[in-house]
Amino acid sequence: MSAAAEEVTADRVQLGIDGMTCSACATRLEKALTRATGVTSATVNFATEQADIRIAAGATDTNALADVVRKAGFTARQAAELDAGTSDERDEL
């Protein structure tokens, strides 16, 4: 099972986000993440291209969160990849 498919047991998930072109994109994604099952709060930063998501322990997994990001029109990447290379070199979730 990949790390992305493992159940999230922490109460905080960080994802890198690719594809945002303005602060309105960040706001739209933040609203979509906040409405997702198991998410208690979400903050998306356009400048750093990161989402900080608070979840109920074990309530969701990173694949489900990545699906929310994709449905909103963006690409999610794992927190371990946030500082590694350019977006072209990073793997999508």
PDB file of N, CA and C in Angstrom, residues 6-42:
ATOM      1  N   GLU A   6      -2.511   5.067   2.693  1.00  0.00           N
ATOM      2  CA  GLU A   6      -2.637   4.743   4.106  1.00  0.00           C
ATOM      3  C   GLU A   6      -3.611   5.692   4.782  1.00  0.00           C
ATOM      4  N   GLU A   7      -4.310   5.171   5.763  1.00  0.00           N
ATOM      5  CA  GLU A   7      -5.250   5.995   6.508  1.00  0.00           C
ATOM      6  C   GLU A   7      -4.486   7.040   7.318  1.00  0.00           C
ATOM      7  N   VAL A   8      -4.975   8.244   7.328  1.00  0.00           N
ATOM      8  CA  VAL A   8      -4.352   9.322   8.072  1.00  0.00           C
ATOM      9  C   VAL A   8      -4.773   9.191   9.531  1.00  0.00           C
ATOM     10  N   THR A   9      -3.810   9.129  10.443  1.00  0.00           N
ATOM     11  CA  THR A   9      -4.131   8.997  11.851  1.00  0.00           C
ATOM     12  C   THR A   9      -3.868  10.294  12.607  1.00  0.00           C
ATOM     13  N   ALA A  10      -3.160  11.217  12.007  1.00  0.00           N
ATOM     14  CA  ALA A  10      -2.879  12.506  12.634  1.00  0.00           C
ATOM     15  C   ALA A  10      -4.064  13.432  12.448  1.00  0.00           C
ATOM     16  N   ASP A  11      -4.030  14.554  13.140  1.00  0.00           N
ATOM     17  CA  ASP A  11      -5.127  15.498  12.991  1.00  0.00           C
ATOM     18  C   ASP A  11      -4.765  16.638  12.050  1.00  0.00           C
ATOM     19  N   ARG A  12      -3.605  16.542  11.407  1.00  0.00           N
ATOM     20  CA  ARG A  12      -3.177  17.592  10.482  1.00  0.00           C
ATOM     21  C   ARG A  12      -2.530  16.969   9.250  1.00  0.00           C
ATOM     22  N   VAL A  13      -2.918  17.438   8.074  1.00  0.00           N
ATOM     23  CA  VAL A  13      -2.345  16.986   6.817  1.00  0.00           C
ATOM     24  C   VAL A  13      -1.894  18.215   6.050  1.00  0.00           C
ATOM     25  N   GLN A  14      -0.703  18.151   5.487  1.00  0.00           N
ATOM     26  CA  GLN A  14      -0.229  19.237   4.636  1.00  0.00           C
ATOM     27  C   GLN A  14      -0.046  18.692   3.225  1.00  0.00           C
ATOM     28  N   LEU A  15      -0.572  19.430   2.264  1.00  0.00           N
ATOM     29  CA  LEU A  15      -0.430  19.066   0.862  1.00  0.00           C
ATOM     30  C   LEU A  15       0.123  20.249   0.093  1.00  0.00           C
ATOM     31  N   GLY A  16       0.962  19.964  -0.876  1.00  0.00           N
ATOM     32  CA  GLY A  16       1.372  20.978  -1.824  1.00  0.00           C
ATOM     33  C   GLY A  16       0.306  21.054  -2.895  1.00  0.00           C
ATOM     34  N   ILE A  17       0.073  22.234  -3.422  1.00  0.00           N
ATOM     35  CA  ILE A  17      -0.974  22.418  -4.429  1.00  0.00           C
ATOM     36  C   ILE A  17      -0.365  23.070  -5.669  1.00  0.00           C
ATOM     37  N   ASP A  18      -0.576  22.461  -6.816  1.00  0.00           N
ATOM     38  CA  ASP A  18      -0.147  23.031  -8.086  1.00  0.00           C
ATOM     39  C   ASP A  18      -1.366  23.454  -8.884  1.00  0.00           C
ATOM     40  N   GLY A  19      -1.210  24.504  -9.681  1.00  0.00           N
ATOM     41  CA  GLY A  19      -2.269  24.918 -10.589  1.00  0.00           C
ATOM     42  C   GLY A  19      -3.052  26.139 -10.170  1.00  0.00           C
ATOM     43  N   MET A  20      -2.770  26.683  -8.997  1.00  0.00           N
ATOM     44  CA  MET A  20      -3.478  27.896  -8.579  1.00  0.00           C
ATOM     45  C   MET A  20      -2.856  29.101  -9.299  1.00  0.00           C
ATOM     46  N   THR A  21      -3.704  29.970  -9.826  1.00  0.00           N
ATOM     47  CA  THR A  21      -3.200  31.145 -10.544  1.00  0.00           C
ATOM     48  C   THR A  21      -3.518  32.461  -9.843  1.00  0.00           C
ATOM     49  N   CYS A  22      -4.339  32.400  -8.799  1.00  0.00           N
ATOM     50  CA  CYS A  22      -4.700  33.629  -8.086  1.00  0.00           C
ATOM     51  C   CYS A  22      -5.223  33.286  -6.696  1.00  0.00           C
ATOM     52  N   SER A  23      -5.411  34.306  -5.880  1.00  0.00           N
ATOM     53  CA  SER A  23      -5.891  34.061  -4.518  1.00  0.00           C
ATOM     54  C   SER A  23      -7.323  33.532  -4.506  1.00  0.00           C
ATOM     55  N   ALA A  24      -8.103  33.842  -5.532  1.00  0.00           N
ATOM     56  CA  ALA A  24      -9.457  33.301  -5.607  1.00  0.00           C
ATOM     57  C   ALA A  24      -9.425  31.780  -5.763  1.00  0.00           C
ATOM     58  N   CYS A  25      -8.396  31.254  -6.434  1.00  0.00           N
ATOM     59  CA  CYS A  25      -8.228  29.800  -6.552  1.00  0.00           C
ATOM     60  C   CYS A  25      -8.032  29.193  -5.169  1.00  0.00           C
ATOM     61  N   ALA A  26      -7.194  29.824  -4.357  1.00  0.00           N
ATOM     62  CA  ALA A  26      -6.929  29.336  -3.006  1.00  0.00           C
ATOM     63  C   ALA A  26      -8.206  29.356  -2.176  1.00  0.00           C
ATOM     64  N   THR A  27      -8.987  30.407  -2.309  1.00  0.00           N
ATOM     65  CA  THR A  27     -10.245  30.516  -1.570  1.00  0.00           C
ATOM     66  C   THR A  27     -11.221  29.426  -1.992  1.00  0.00           C
ATOM     67  N   ARG A  28     -11.325  29.186  -3.288  1.00  0.00           N
ATOM     68  CA  ARG A  28     -12.224  28.151  -3.801  1.00  0.00           C
ATOM     69  C   ARG A  28     -11.816  26.772  -3.302  1.00  0.00           C
ATOM     70  N   LEU A  29     -10.509  26.480  -3.325  1.00  0.00           N
ATOM     71  CA  LEU A  29     -10.027  25.190  -2.854  1.00  0.00           C
ATOM     72  C   LEU A  29     -10.227  25.043  -1.347  1.00  0.00           C
ATOM     73  N   GLU A  30      -9.995  26.114  -0.620  1.00  0.00           N
ATOM     74  CA  GLU A  30     -10.192  26.089   0.831  1.00  0.00           C
ATOM     75  C   GLU A  30     -11.637  25.725   1.175  1.00  0.00           C
ATOM     76  N   LYS A  31     -12.589  26.315   0.454  1.00  0.00           N
ATOM     77  CA  LYS A  31     -14.001  26.009   0.683  1.00  0.00           C
ATOM     78  C   LYS A  31     -14.310  24.555   0.347  1.00  0.00           C
ATOM     79  N   ALA A  32     -13.745  24.056  -0.758  1.00  0.00           N
ATOM     80  CA  ALA A  32     -13.987  22.665  -1.151  1.00  0.00           C
ATOM     81  C   ALA A  32     -13.420  21.701  -0.118  1.00  0.00           C
ATOM     82  N   LEU A  33     -12.221  21.974   0.380  1.00  0.00           N
ATOM     83  CA  LEU A  33     -11.618  21.111   1.384  1.00  0.00           C
ATOM     84  C   LEU A  33     -12.397  21.151   2.697  1.00  0.00           C
ATOM     85  N   THR A  34     -12.849  22.318   3.093  1.00  0.00           N
ATOM     86  CA  THR A  34     -13.592  22.467   4.336  1.00  0.00           C
ATOM     87  C   THR A  34     -14.898  21.672   4.310  1.00  0.00           C
ATOM     88  N   ARG A  35     -15.504  21.547   3.123  1.00  0.00           N
ATOM     89  CA  ARG A  35     -16.758  20.794   2.985  1.00  0.00           C
ATOM     90  C   ARG A  35     -16.544  19.280   2.929  1.00  0.00           C
ATOM     91  N   ALA A  36     -15.306  18.827   2.784  1.00  0.00           N
ATOM     92  CA  ALA A  36     -15.029  17.393   2.641  1.00  0.00           C
ATOM     93  C   ALA A  36     -15.290  16.654   3.955  1.00  0.00           C
ATOM     94  N   THR A  37     -15.713  15.422   3.834  1.00  0.00           N
ATOM     95  CA  THR A  37     -15.988  14.579   4.995  1.00  0.00           C
ATOM     96  C   THR A  37     -14.733  14.402   5.841  1.00  0.00           C
ATOM     97  N   GLY A  38     -14.876  14.616   7.139  1.00  0.00           N
ATOM     98  CA  GLY A  38     -13.776  14.425   8.063  1.00  0.00           C
ATOM     99  C   GLY A  38     -12.884  15.632   8.271  1.00  0.00           C
ATOM    100  N   VAL A  39     -13.039  16.660   7.432  1.00  0.00           N
ATOM    101  CA  VAL A  39     -12.203  17.852   7.548  1.00  0.00           C
ATOM    102  C   VAL A  39     -12.849  18.825   8.520  1.00  0.00           C
ATOM    103  N   THR A  40     -12.074  19.259   9.517  1.00  0.00           N
ATOM    104  CA  THR A  40     -12.592  20.219  10.485  1.00  0.00           C
ATOM    105  C   THR A  40     -12.236  21.652  10.098  1.00  0.00           C
ATOM    106  N   SER A  41     -11.114  21.840   9.399  1.00  0.00           N
ATOM    107  CA  SER A  41     -10.749  23.159   8.880  1.00  0.00           C
ATOM    108  C   SER A  41      -9.676  22.995   7.823  1.00  0.00           C
ATOM    109  N   ALA A  42      -9.578  23.982   6.956  1.00  0.00           N
ATOM    110  CA  ALA A  42      -8.557  23.962   5.909  1.00  0.00           C
ATOM    111  C   ALA A  42      -8.118  25.388   5.622  1.00  0.00           C
TER     112      ALA A  42
END
